[in-house]
Short mmCIF file of C-alpha atoms in Angstrom, two decimals:
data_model
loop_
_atom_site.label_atom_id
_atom_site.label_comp_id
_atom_site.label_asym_id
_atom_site.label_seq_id
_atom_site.Cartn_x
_atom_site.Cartn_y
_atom_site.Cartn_z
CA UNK Z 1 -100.55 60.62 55.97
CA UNK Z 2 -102.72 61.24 52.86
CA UNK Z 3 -101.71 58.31 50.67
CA UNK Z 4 -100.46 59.02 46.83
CA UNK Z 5 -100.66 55.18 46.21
CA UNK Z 6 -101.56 52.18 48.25
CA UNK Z 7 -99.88 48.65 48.07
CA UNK Z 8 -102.22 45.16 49.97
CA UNK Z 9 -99.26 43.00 50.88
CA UNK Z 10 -96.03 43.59 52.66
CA UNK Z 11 -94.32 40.33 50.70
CA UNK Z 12 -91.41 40.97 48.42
CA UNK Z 13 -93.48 42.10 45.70
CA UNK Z 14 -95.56 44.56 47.65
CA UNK Z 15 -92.38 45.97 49.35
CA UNK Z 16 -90.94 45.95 45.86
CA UNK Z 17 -93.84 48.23 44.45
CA UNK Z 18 -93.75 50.47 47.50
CA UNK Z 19 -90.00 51.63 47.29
CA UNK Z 20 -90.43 51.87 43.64
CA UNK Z 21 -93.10 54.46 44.22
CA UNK Z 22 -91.90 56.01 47.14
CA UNK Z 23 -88.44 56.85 45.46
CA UNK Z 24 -90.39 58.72 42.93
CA UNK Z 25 -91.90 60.98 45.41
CA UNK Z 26 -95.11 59.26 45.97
CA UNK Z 27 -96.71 58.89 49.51
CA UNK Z 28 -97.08 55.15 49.90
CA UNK Z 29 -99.57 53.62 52.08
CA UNK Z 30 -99.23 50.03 52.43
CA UNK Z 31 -101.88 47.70 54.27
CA UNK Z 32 -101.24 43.87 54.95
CA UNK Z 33 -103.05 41.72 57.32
CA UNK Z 34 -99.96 39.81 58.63
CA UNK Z 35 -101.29 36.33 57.79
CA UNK Z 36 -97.76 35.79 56.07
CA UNK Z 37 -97.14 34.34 52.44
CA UNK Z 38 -94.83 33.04 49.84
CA UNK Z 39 -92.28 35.67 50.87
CA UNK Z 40 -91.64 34.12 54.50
CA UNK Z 41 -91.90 30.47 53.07
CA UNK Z 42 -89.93 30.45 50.07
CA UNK Z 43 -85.92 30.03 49.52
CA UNK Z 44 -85.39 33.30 48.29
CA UNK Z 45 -82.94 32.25 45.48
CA UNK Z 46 -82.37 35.03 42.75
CA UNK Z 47 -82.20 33.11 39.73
CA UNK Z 48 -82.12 33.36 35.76
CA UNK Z 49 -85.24 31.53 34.86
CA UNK Z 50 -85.55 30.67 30.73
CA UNK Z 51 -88.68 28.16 30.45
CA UNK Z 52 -89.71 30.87 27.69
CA UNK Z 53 -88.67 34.41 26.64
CA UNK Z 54 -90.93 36.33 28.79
CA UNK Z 55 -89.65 35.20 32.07
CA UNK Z 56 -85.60 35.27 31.07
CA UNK Z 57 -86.82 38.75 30.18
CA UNK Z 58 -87.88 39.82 33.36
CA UNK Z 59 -86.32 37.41 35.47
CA UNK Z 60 -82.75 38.87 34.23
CA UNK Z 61 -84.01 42.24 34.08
CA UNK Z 62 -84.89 42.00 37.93
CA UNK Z 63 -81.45 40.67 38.58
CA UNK Z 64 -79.62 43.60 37.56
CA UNK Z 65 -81.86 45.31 39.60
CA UNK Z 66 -81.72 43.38 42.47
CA UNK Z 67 -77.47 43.71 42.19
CA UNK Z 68 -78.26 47.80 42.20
CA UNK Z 69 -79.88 47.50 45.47
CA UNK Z 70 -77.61 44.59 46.76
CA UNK Z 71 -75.26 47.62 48.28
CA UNK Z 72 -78.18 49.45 50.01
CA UNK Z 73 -78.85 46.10 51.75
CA UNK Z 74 -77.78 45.13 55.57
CA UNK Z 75 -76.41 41.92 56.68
CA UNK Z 76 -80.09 40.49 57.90
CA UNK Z 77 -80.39 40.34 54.06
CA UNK Z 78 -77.90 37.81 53.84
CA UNK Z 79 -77.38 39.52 50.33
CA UNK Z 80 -75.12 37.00 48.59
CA UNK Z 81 -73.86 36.16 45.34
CA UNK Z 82 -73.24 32.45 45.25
CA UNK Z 83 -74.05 31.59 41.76
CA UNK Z 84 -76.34 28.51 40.32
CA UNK Z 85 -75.27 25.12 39.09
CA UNK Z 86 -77.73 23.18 37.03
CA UNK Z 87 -77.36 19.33 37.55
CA UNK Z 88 -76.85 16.79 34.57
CA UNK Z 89 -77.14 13.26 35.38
CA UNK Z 90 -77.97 12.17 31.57
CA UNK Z 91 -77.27 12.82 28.09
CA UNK Z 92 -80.64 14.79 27.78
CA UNK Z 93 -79.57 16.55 30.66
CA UNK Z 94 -76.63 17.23 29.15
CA UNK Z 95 -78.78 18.74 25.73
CA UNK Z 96 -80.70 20.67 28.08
CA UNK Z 97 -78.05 22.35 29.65
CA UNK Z 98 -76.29 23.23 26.40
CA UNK Z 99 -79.81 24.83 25.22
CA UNK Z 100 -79.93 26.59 27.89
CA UNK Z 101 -75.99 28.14 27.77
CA UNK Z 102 -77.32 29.12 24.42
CA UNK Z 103 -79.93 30.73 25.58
CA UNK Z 104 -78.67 32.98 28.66
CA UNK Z 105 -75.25 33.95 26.48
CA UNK Z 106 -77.74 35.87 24.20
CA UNK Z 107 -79.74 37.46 27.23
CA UNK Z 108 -75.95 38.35 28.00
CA UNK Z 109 -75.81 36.28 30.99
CA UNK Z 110 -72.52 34.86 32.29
CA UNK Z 111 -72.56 31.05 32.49
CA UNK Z 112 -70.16 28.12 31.72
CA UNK Z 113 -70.12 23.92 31.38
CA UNK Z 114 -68.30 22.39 33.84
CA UNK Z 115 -67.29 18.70 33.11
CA UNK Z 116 -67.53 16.02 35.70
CA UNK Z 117 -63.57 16.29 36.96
CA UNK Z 118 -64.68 20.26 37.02
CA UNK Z 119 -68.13 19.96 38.81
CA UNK Z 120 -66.33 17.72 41.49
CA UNK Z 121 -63.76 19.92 42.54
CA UNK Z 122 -66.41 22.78 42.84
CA UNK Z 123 -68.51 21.17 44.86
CA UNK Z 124 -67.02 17.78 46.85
CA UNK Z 125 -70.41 16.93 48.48
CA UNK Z 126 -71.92 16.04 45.38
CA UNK Z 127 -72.12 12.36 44.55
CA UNK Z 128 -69.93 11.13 41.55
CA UNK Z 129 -71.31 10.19 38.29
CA UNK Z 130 -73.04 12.94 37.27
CA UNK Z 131 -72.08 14.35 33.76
CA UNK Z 132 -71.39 17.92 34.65
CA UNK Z 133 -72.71 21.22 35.40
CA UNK Z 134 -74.06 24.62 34.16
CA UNK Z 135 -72.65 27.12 36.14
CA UNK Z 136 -74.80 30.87 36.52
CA UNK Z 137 -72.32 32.76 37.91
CA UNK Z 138 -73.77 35.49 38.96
CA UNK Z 139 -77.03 33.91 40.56
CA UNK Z 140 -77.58 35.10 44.27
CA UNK Z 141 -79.81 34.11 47.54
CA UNK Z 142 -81.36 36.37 49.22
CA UNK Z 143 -83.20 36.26 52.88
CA UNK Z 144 -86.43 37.92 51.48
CA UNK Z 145 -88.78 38.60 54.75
CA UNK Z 146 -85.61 40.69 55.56
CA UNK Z 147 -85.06 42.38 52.34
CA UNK Z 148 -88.83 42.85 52.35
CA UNK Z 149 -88.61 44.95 55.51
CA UNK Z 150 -85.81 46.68 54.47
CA UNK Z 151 -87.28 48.31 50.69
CA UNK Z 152 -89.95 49.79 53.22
CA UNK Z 153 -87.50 51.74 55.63
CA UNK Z 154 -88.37 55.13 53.57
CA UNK Z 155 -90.23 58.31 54.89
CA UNK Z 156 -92.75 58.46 52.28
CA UNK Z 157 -93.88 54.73 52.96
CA UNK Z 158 -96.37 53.93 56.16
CA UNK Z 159 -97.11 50.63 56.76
CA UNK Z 160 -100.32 49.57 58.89
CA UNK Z 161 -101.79 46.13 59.98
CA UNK Z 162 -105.35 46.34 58.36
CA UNK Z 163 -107.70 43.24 56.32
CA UNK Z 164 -108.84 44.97 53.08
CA UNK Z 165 -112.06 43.35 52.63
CA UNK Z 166 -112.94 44.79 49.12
CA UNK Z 167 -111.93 46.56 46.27
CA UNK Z 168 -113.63 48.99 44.59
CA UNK Z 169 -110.83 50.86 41.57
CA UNK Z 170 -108.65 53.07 43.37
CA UNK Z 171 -110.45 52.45 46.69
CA UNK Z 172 -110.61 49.74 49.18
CA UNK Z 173 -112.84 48.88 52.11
CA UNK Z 174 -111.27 47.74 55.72
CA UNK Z 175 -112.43 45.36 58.30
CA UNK Z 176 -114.19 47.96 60.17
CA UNK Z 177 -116.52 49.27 57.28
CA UNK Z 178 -113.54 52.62 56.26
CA UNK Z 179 -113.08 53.11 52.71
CA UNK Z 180 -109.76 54.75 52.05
CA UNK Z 181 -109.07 56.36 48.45
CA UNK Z 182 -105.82 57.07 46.59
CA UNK Z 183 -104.60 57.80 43.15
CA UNK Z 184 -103.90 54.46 42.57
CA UNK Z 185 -104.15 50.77 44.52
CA UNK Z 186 -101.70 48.49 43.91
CA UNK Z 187 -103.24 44.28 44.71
CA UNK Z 188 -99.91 42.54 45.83
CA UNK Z 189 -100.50 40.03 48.25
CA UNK Z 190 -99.67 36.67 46.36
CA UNK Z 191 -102.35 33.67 46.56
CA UNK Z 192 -104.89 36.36 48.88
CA UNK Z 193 -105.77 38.08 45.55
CA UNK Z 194 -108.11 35.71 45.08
CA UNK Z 195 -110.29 36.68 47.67
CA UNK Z 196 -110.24 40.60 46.54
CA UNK Z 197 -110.59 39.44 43.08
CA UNK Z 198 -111.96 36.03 42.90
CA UNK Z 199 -111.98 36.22 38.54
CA UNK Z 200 -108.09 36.55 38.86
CA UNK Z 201 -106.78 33.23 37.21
CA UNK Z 202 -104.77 32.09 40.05
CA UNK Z 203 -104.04 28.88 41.69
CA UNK Z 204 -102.65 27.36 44.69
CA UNK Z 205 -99.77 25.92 44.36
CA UNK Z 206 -98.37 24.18 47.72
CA UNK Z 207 -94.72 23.53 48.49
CA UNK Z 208 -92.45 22.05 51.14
CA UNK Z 209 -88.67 23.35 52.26
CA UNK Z 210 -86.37 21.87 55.18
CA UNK Z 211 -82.97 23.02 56.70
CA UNK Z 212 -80.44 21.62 58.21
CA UNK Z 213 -78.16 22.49 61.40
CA UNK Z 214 -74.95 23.91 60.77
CA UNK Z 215 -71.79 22.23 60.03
CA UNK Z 216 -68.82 23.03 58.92
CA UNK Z 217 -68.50 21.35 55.17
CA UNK Z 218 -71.55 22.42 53.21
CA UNK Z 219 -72.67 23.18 49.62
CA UNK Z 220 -70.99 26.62 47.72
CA UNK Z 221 -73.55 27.28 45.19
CA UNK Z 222 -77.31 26.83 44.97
CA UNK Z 223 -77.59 23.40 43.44
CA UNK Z 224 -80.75 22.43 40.84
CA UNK Z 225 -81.06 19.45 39.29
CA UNK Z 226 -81.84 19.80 35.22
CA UNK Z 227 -85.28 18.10 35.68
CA UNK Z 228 -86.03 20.99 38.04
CA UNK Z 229 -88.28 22.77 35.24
CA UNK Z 230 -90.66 20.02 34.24
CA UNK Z 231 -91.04 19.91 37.86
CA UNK Z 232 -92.06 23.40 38.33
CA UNK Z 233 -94.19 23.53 35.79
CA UNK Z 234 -96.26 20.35 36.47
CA UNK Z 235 -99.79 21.43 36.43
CA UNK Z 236 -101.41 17.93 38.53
CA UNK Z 237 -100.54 16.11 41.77
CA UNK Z 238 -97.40 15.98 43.76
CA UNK Z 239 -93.67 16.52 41.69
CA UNK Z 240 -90.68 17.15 43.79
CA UNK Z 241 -86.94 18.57 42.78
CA UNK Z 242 -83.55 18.11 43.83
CA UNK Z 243 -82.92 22.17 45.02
CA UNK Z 244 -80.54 23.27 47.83
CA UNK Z 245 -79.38 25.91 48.53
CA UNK Z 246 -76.33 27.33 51.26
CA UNK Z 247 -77.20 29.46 53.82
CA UNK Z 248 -74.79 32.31 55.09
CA UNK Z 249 -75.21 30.67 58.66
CA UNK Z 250 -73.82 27.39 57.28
CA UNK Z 251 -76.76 26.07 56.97
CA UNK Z 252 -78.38 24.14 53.85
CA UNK Z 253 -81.97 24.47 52.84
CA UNK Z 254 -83.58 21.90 50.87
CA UNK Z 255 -86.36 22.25 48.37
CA UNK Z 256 -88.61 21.76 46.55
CA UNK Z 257 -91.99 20.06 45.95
CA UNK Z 258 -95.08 21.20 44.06
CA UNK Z 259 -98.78 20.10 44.81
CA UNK Z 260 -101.66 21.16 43.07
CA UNK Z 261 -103.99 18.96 44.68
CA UNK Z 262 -104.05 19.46 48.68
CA UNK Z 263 -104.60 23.26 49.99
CA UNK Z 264 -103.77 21.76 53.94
CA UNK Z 265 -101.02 24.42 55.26
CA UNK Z 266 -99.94 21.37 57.14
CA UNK Z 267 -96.66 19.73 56.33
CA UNK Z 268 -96.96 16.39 55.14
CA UNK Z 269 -94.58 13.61 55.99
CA UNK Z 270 -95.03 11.61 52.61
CA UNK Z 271 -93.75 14.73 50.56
CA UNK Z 272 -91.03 15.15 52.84
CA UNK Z 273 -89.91 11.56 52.56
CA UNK Z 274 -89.99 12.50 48.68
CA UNK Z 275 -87.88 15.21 49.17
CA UNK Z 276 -84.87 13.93 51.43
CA UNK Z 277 -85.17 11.09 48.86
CA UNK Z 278 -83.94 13.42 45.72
CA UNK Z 279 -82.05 15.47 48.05
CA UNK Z 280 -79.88 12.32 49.51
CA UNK Z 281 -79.82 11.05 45.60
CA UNK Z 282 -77.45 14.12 44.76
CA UNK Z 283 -76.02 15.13 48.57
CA UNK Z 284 -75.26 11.38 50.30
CA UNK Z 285 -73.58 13.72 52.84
CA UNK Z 286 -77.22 15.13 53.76
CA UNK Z 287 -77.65 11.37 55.62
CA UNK Z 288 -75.22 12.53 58.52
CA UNK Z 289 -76.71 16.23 58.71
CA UNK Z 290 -80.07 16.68 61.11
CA UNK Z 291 -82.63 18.43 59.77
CA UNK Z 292 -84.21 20.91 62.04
CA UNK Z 293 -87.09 22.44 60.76
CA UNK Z 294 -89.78 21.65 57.92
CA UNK Z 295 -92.32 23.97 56.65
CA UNK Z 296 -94.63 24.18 53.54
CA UNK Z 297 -96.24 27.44 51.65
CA UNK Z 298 -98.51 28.44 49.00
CA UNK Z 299 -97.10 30.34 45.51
CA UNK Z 300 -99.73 31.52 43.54
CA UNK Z 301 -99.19 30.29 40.18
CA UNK Z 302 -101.27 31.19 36.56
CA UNK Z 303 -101.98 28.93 33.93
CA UNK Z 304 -98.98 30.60 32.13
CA UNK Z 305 -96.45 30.61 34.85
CA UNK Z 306 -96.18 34.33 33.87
CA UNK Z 307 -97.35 36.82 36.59
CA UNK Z 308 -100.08 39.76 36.33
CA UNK Z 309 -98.79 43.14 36.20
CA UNK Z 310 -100.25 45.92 35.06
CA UNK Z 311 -104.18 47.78 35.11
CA UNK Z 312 -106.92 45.47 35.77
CA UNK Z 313 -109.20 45.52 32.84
CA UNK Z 314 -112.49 45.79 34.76
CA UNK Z 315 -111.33 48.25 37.23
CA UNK Z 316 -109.79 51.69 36.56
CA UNK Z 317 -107.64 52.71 39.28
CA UNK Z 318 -106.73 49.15 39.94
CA UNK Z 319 -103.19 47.77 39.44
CA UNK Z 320 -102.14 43.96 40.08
CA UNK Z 321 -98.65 42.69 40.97
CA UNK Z 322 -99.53 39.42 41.75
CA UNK Z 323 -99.21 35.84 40.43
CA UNK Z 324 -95.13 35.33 40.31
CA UNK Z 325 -95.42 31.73 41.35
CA UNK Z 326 -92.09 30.63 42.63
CA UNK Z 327 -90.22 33.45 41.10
CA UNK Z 328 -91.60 36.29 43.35
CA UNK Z 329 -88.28 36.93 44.98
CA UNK Z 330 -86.25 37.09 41.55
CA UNK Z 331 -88.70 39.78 39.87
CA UNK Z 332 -89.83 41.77 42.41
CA UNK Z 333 -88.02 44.66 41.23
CA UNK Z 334 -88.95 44.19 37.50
CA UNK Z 335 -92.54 43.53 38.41
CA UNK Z 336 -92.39 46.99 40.56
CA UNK Z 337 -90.28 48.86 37.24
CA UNK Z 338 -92.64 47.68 35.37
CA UNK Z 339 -95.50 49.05 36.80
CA UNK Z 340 -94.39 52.12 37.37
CA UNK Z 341 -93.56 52.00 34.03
CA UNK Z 342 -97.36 51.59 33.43
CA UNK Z 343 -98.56 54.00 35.78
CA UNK Z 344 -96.73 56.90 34.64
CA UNK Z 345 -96.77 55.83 31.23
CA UNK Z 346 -93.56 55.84 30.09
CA UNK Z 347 -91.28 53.36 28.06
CA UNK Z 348 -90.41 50.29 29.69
CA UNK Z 349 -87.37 48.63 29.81
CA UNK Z 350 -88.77 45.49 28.68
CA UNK Z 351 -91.84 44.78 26.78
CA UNK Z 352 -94.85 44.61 29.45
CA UNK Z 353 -97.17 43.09 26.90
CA UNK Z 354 -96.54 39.02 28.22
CA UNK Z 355 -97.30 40.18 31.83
CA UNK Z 356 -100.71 41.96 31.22
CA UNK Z 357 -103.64 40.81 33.20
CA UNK Z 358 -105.80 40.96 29.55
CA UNK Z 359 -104.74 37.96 28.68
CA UNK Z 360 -107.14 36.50 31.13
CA UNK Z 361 -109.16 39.21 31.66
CA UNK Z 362 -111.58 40.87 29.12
CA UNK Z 363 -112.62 44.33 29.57
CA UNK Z 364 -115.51 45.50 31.21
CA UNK Z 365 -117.97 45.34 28.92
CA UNK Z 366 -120.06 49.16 28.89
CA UNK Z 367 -124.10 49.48 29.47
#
């Protein structure tokens, strides 16, 4: 197939960008070396994220999306609507979660403050004591490597297992010394941009998840503590997060850590130990659940926490998705809109300007 457009990276993102193009009648070639990323090792919650404008913007923009193609998706999705509840264990906990309220209700985001009494009865596992809740209704999970496979499932979209090994605009060399051309190449394959594009401002940022057997009782909504934020934004060291989240299988997945300073794929017992900590601090239950599997990942994070989408300004013919942190899964659709958007020029249903890669990147400068 002569390619219209082709995507690196078959992660959320990537898949995102693909269907977007392909349902405008593009032929969609998508390459990806199948060393795995931040789409197999993340939690895949869909979530309304408000550290600053920009990402409630796109972050709730890409959840009405993401509830447009929730019909279109099969049950290896594991598609579910669960809503979030954000934790408050202290007064400024409590401030923080009536900022936020504030903040979603004029995105027009559905949310509410339960009380303790309130927050108990919603969700028994929960130790007492804590102040109350934020509940975001209409929060989901998704099982992204699934969902991932499932945007490419369209005619106009070939996938192949092929290493890009440079990019040159709208062309890009293979392992075996091919250059393939296109209208347009889309760079979406999360912390491997850097090694097609080593002047892209992104960073390694490592993280470790567990999961426990199934049991009967378990959690009803994804469950974040309030100090979750500072936590994700920490730019040093090791930070870790009460975050869990049920599973459709009954399962409960437990998250999350950040390190900035160790780029070892391994998973390391210390963190871990940090984890179950917070995790048991909020869920006592967790103590008579087994945990059977650990694993960590890499999100590739900017100094911004914002992603790059849009033209790179040194290379015509070059478009980057890439840089969306912790919050691929949530934006993927918005990231792919917006591109599009880009591409072809026309008016966006959000303001693209926060996402563009200048604000790193200066222009090629002309002999």
């Amino acid at each position: 197939m002569k390619a219209d457009l082709i995507v690196i990276g078959a992660g959320i993102v990537g898949s995102a960008c693909a269907h977007e193009f392909a349902a405008r009648g593009l032929r969609v070639l998508l390459l990806d070396d199948h060393r795995g990323g931040a789409t197999a090792a993340g939690m895949g919650h869909l979530v309304a994220m408000d550290d600053n404008p920009a990402e409630l913007a796109l972050s709730g923009y890409s959840l009405e999306l993401w509830r447009q193609w929730a019909p279109r998706l099969d049950a290896a999705c594991a598609y579910r609507t669960c809503g979030t509840l954000w934790l408050a264990d202290s007064d400024a906990e409590v401030a923080e979660a009536e900022r936020k309220q504030a903040c979603l209700k004029d995105r027009g985001i559905a949310c509410q403050w339960l009380d303790a009494a309130a927050l108990r009865q919603a969700e028994p596992l929960l130790r007492q004591g804590l102040r109350g809740a934020l509940r975001v209704a209409d929060d989901a999970i998704v099982y992204a490597p699934s969902a991932a496979r499932a945007l490419l499932d369209h005619p106009l979209i070939q996938c192949r297992a092929e290493t890009v090994t440079r990019l040159d605009g709208n062309r890009v060399r293979l392992a075996d010394g091919r250059w393939l051309n296109a209208q347009a190449v889309v760079l979406a394959n999360g912390i491997g941009a850097t090694g097609l594009c080593p002047e892209l401002p992104i960073r390694p940022k490592k993280g470790h998840l567990l999961i426990t057997d199934r049991y009967p009782v378990t959690i009803h909504h994804q469950l974040v503590e309030l100090g979750y934020c500072s936590s994700a934004h920490a730019s040093t060291g090791t930070s870790v997060a009460f975050n869990a989240q049920p599973r459709p299988t009954g399962q409960i997945l437990l998250g999350s850590s950040r390190q900035f300073d160790s780029l070892d794929p391994q998973v390391e017992g210390a963190v871990l130990a940090r984890l179950l900590e917070r995790a048991l601090d909020y869920l006592p239950a967790i103590a008579r659940m087994s945990v059977i599997r650990s694993w960590s990942g890499f999100r590739a994070a900017t100094p911004d926490g914002l992603p790059l989408i849009g033209e790179h300004p040194q290379q015509s013919g070059l478009w980057l998705a890439v840089g969306h942190e912790g919050l691929g899964v949530t934006t993927a659709p918005g990231s792919a809109r917006l591109l599009a958007a880009q591409l072809f020029d026309e008016n966006a249903a959000i303001d693209p300007t926060p996402y563009l890669p200048g604000r790193f990147l200066a222009p090629q400068a002309r002999p």
